[in-house]
Amino acid sequence: PEEDDDRPAKWGEDEFGPYRIDDKVWTMNEIRDHPMFMEDVPSDISENPDLMALQSILYDGQSSEEMAEHFRKLGNEAFRTSTNRMASQNALLAYTKGLDMECKDDVLNSQLHSNRAAVSLRLKDYDRAVDDCRRAVKLDPRNTKAFYRGSKASEALGLTAQALKFCTSALELKGDDKELQQMRAKLQQRLDAEAAAQVD
């Protein structure tokens, strides 16, 4: 029998042959670092061999489109699960990882940018939200949500004219949307007031 941690090794045997019984008590750090008990996945998993092995099993043989879609779904789940900062960061990480897959599906990449913009809006990172919305609508000019989110983020930045352009583009796709119509009216009114204030 082998010795480990100053304890004699225990052995069992079944139909497959002898095997070592490990009855060592896990520390709290070991439990937290185990993939089954993790509350969050670290952004760099290279230091965790268990996570590396799981990633290899999960993603082996999948196309970049399948991987991007997988990360989009993970991001959506994290975003919907909670509005706390940690859930938002996990969603942001998942959408970014989806974009890192460099898939060739422009509509999917547009959704990833638009969804990442939604997270940025929640985190009040309006500049990044606008940037992602611009990229999203370039990839898919029919992405109404990206135009809407671009409008909301631009409005939050005080860029009324830009917000109005995003909103008008969304209405060109979805003209009967009452919320977009109200948003456009409000933005137009604000833009008129800003123009009048400059004249005075």
CSV table of C-alpha atoms in Angstrom, one decimal:
chain,number,residue,atom,x,y,z
A,1,PRO,CA,0.0,0.0,0.0
A,2,GLU,CA,1.1,3.6,-0.9
A,3,GLU,CA,1.4,6.4,1.6
A,4,ASP,CA,-0.3,9.8,0.9
A,5,ASP,CA,-0.4,12.7,3.3
A,6,ASP,CA,1.0,10.5,6.1
A,7,ARG,CA,-2.0,8.2,5.8
A,8,PRO,CA,-1.9,4.6,4.6
A,9,ALA,CA,-3.8,4.2,1.3
A,10,LYS,CA,-7.1,2.3,1.4
A,11,TRP,CA,-8.0,-0.1,-1.3
A,12,GLY,CA,-11.2,-1.6,-2.5
A,13,GLU,CA,-11.9,-4.2,-5.2
A,14,ASP,CA,-14.8,-4.7,-7.6
A,15,GLU,CA,-15.4,-6.6,-10.9
A,16,PHE,CA,-12.9,-4.2,-12.7
A,17,GLY,CA,-10.1,-4.9,-10.2
A,18,PRO,CA,-8.5,-3.0,-7.3
A,19,TYR,CA,-9.0,0.7,-6.8
A,20,ARG,CA,-7.7,3.3,-4.4
A,21,ILE,CA,-10.2,4.8,-1.9
A,22,ASP,CA,-9.6,8.5,-1.3
A,23,ASP,CA,-11.4,9.5,1.9
A,24,LYS,CA,-9.4,12.8,2.3
A,25,VAL,CA,-11.7,15.6,3.5
A,26,TRP,CA,-11.9,18.5,1.0
A,27,THR,CA,-11.1,22.0,2.1
A,28,MET,CA,-13.5,24.8,1.4
A,29,ASN,CA,-11.2,26.2,-1.3
A,30,GLU,CA,-11.0,22.8,-3.0
A,31,ILE,CA,-14.8,22.7,-3.0
A,32,ARG,CA,-15.2,26.2,-4.4
A,33,ASP,CA,-12.6,25.5,-7.1
A,34,HIS,CA,-14.4,22.3,-8.3
A,35,PRO,CA,-16.6,22.9,-11.4
A,36,MET,CA,-19.6,21.3,-9.7
A,37,PHE,CA,-19.6,23.8,-6.9
A,38,MET,CA,-18.5,27.0,-8.6
A,39,GLU,CA,-20.8,30.0,-8.5
A,40,ASP,CA,-18.9,31.8,-11.3
A,41,VAL,CA,-16.6,30.6,-14.0
A,42,PRO,CA,-13.3,32.5,-13.9
A,43,SER,CA,-12.5,34.5,-17.1
A,44,ASP,CA,-9.2,32.6,-17.4
A,45,ILE,CA,-9.7,28.9,-16.9
A,46,SER,CA,-6.2,27.9,-17.9
A,47,GLU,CA,-5.2,27.5,-14.2
A,48,ASN,CA,-8.0,25.0,-13.5
A,49,PRO,CA,-7.4,21.6,-15.1
A,50,ASP,CA,-10.9,20.4,-14.3
A,51,LEU,CA,-12.5,23.3,-16.2
A,52,MET,CA,-10.1,22.8,-19.1
A,53,ALA,CA,-11.1,19.1,-19.4
A,54,LEU,CA,-14.8,20.0,-19.2
A,55,GLN,CA,-14.4,22.6,-21.9
A,56,SER,CA,-12.6,20.1,-24.1
A,57,ILE,CA,-15.4,17.6,-23.7
A,58,LEU,CA,-18.2,20.2,-24.2
A,59,TYR,CA,-16.9,22.0,-27.3
A,60,ASP,CA,-14.9,19.4,-29.1
A,61,GLY,CA,-16.0,19.0,-32.7
A,62,GLN,CA,-18.5,21.9,-32.7
A,63,SER,CA,-18.5,24.6,-35.4
A,64,SER,CA,-17.9,28.2,-34.6
A,65,GLU,CA,-21.6,29.0,-35.4
A,66,GLU,CA,-22.6,26.3,-32.9
A,67,MET,CA,-20.2,27.6,-30.3
A,68,ALA,CA,-21.4,31.2,-30.8
A,69,GLU,CA,-25.0,30.1,-30.5
A,70,HIS,CA,-24.2,28.2,-27.3
A,71,PHE,CA,-22.6,31.3,-25.7
A,72,ARG,CA,-25.5,33.4,-26.8
A,73,LYS,CA,-27.9,31.1,-25.0
A,74,LEU,CA,-25.6,31.1,-21.9
A,75,GLY,CA,-25.6,34.9,-22.0
A,76,ASN,CA,-29.3,35.1,-22.3
A,77,GLU,CA,-29.8,32.7,-19.3
A,78,ALA,CA,-27.4,34.7,-17.2
A,79,PHE,CA,-29.1,38.0,-18.2
A,80,ARG,CA,-32.6,36.7,-17.4
A,81,THR,CA,-31.6,34.9,-14.2
A,82,SER,CA,-30.9,38.0,-12.2
A,83,THR,CA,-30.3,41.8,-12.5
A,84,ASN,CA,-27.4,41.7,-10.1
A,85,ARG,CA,-23.9,42.8,-11.2
A,86,MET,CA,-22.4,39.3,-11.1
A,87,ALA,CA,-25.1,37.9,-13.4
A,88,SER,CA,-24.7,40.9,-15.7
A,89,GLN,CA,-20.9,40.3,-15.8
A,90,ASN,CA,-21.5,36.6,-16.6
A,91,ALA,CA,-23.8,37.5,-19.5
A,92,LEU,CA,-21.3,40.1,-20.8
A,93,LEU,CA,-18.6,37.4,-20.7
A,94,ALA,CA,-20.7,34.9,-22.5
A,95,TYR,CA,-21.7,37.3,-25.3
A,96,THR,CA,-18.1,38.4,-25.7
A,97,LYS,CA,-17.0,34.7,-25.8
A,98,GLY,CA,-19.6,34.1,-28.5
A,99,LEU,CA,-18.2,37.0,-30.6
A,100,ASP,CA,-14.7,35.5,-30.0
A,101,MET,CA,-15.8,32.4,-31.9
A,102,GLU,CA,-15.7,34.5,-35.1
A,103,CYS,CA,-18.6,32.7,-36.8
A,104,LYS,CA,-19.7,33.7,-40.3
A,105,ASP,CA,-23.4,34.2,-39.4
A,106,ASP,CA,-23.9,38.0,-39.5
A,107,VAL,CA,-27.4,37.7,-37.9
A,108,LEU,CA,-26.0,35.7,-35.0
A,109,ASN,CA,-23.1,38.1,-34.5
A,110,SER,CA,-25.6,41.0,-34.7
A,111,GLN,CA,-27.6,39.4,-31.9
A,112,LEU,CA,-24.5,38.9,-29.8
A,113,HIS,CA,-23.6,42.6,-30.1
A,114,SER,CA,-27.1,43.7,-29.4
A,115,ASN,CA,-27.4,41.5,-26.4
A,116,ARG,CA,-24.1,42.7,-25.1
A,117,ALA,CA,-25.4,46.2,-25.5
A,118,ALA,CA,-28.4,45.3,-23.4
A,119,VAL,CA,-26.0,44.2,-20.6
A,120,SER,CA,-24.0,47.5,-21.0
A,121,LEU,CA,-27.3,49.4,-20.7
A,122,ARG,CA,-28.1,47.6,-17.5
A,123,LEU,CA,-24.6,48.4,-16.2
A,124,LYS,CA,-24.9,52.0,-17.3
A,125,ASP,CA,-21.9,51.7,-19.7
A,126,TYR,CA,-23.7,53.7,-22.4
A,127,ASP,CA,-20.7,54.3,-24.7
A,128,ARG,CA,-20.1,50.6,-25.0
A,129,ALA,CA,-23.8,50.0,-25.6
A,130,VAL,CA,-23.8,52.4,-28.5
A,131,ASP,CA,-20.7,50.9,-30.0
A,132,ASP,CA,-22.2,47.4,-29.9
A,133,CYS,CA,-25.5,48.7,-31.4
A,134,ARG,CA,-23.6,50.3,-34.3
A,135,ARG,CA,-21.8,47.0,-34.9
A,136,ALA,CA,-25.1,45.1,-34.6
A,137,VAL,CA,-27.0,47.1,-37.2
A,138,LYS,CA,-24.1,47.0,-39.6
A,139,LEU,CA,-24.2,43.2,-39.4
A,140,ASP,CA,-28.0,43.0,-39.6
A,141,PRO,CA,-29.8,46.2,-40.7
A,142,ARG,CA,-33.1,44.6,-39.6
A,143,ASN,CA,-32.1,44.2,-35.9
A,144,THR,CA,-34.8,46.3,-34.3
A,145,LYS,CA,-33.7,45.7,-30.8
A,146,ALA,CA,-30.2,47.0,-31.6
A,147,PHE,CA,-31.7,50.3,-33.0
A,148,TYR,CA,-33.9,50.5,-29.9
A,149,ARG,CA,-31.0,49.9,-27.5
A,150,GLY,CA,-28.8,52.3,-29.4
A,151,SER,CA,-31.5,54.9,-29.0
A,152,LYS,CA,-31.8,54.3,-25.2
A,153,ALA,CA,-28.0,54.5,-24.7
A,154,SER,CA,-27.6,57.6,-26.9
A,155,GLU,CA,-30.4,59.3,-24.9
A,156,ALA,CA,-28.7,58.4,-21.7
A,157,LEU,CA,-25.5,60.0,-23.0
A,158,GLY,CA,-27.4,63.2,-23.9
A,159,LEU,CA,-27.0,62.6,-27.6
A,160,THR,CA,-30.6,63.4,-28.6
A,161,ALA,CA,-30.1,63.6,-32.3
A,162,GLN,CA,-28.3,60.3,-32.4
A,163,ALA,CA,-31.0,58.7,-30.2
A,164,LEU,CA,-33.6,60.0,-32.6
A,165,LYS,CA,-31.8,58.5,-35.6
A,166,PHE,CA,-31.6,55.1,-33.9
A,167,CYS,CA,-35.3,55.3,-33.0
A,168,THR,CA,-36.4,56.4,-36.5
A,169,SER,CA,-34.5,53.5,-38.0
A,170,ALA,CA,-36.3,51.1,-35.6
A,171,LEU,CA,-39.6,52.6,-36.6
A,172,GLU,CA,-38.8,52.0,-40.3
A,173,LEU,CA,-38.7,48.3,-39.4
A,174,LYS,CA,-41.5,48.3,-36.9
A,175,GLY,CA,-43.7,51.3,-37.6
A,176,ASP,CA,-46.7,50.1,-35.5
A,177,ASP,CA,-44.7,49.8,-32.3
A,178,LYS,CA,-46.4,52.2,-29.8
A,179,GLU,CA,-43.3,52.4,-27.5
A,180,LEU,CA,-41.1,53.4,-30.4
A,181,GLN,CA,-43.6,56.0,-31.5
A,182,GLN,CA,-43.7,57.5,-28.0
A,183,MET,CA,-39.9,57.4,-27.8
A,184,ARG,CA,-39.6,59.2,-31.2
A,185,ALA,CA,-42.1,61.9,-30.1
A,186,LYS,CA,-40.3,62.5,-26.8
A,187,LEU,CA,-36.9,62.6,-28.5
A,188,GLN,CA,-38.2,65.0,-31.2
A,189,GLN,CA,-39.6,67.3,-28.6
A,190,ARG,CA,-36.3,67.2,-26.6
A,191,LEU,CA,-34.3,67.9,-29.8
A,192,ASP,CA,-36.6,70.9,-30.7
A,193,ALA,CA,-36.2,72.2,-27.1
A,194,GLU,CA,-32.4,71.9,-27.4
A,195,ALA,CA,-32.4,73.7,-30.7
A,196,ALA,CA,-34.5,76.5,-29.3
A,197,ALA,CA,-32.2,76.8,-26.3
A,198,GLN,CA,-29.2,77.3,-28.6
A,199,VAL,CA,-31.0,80.1,-30.5
A,200,ASP,CA,-31.7,82.0,-27.3
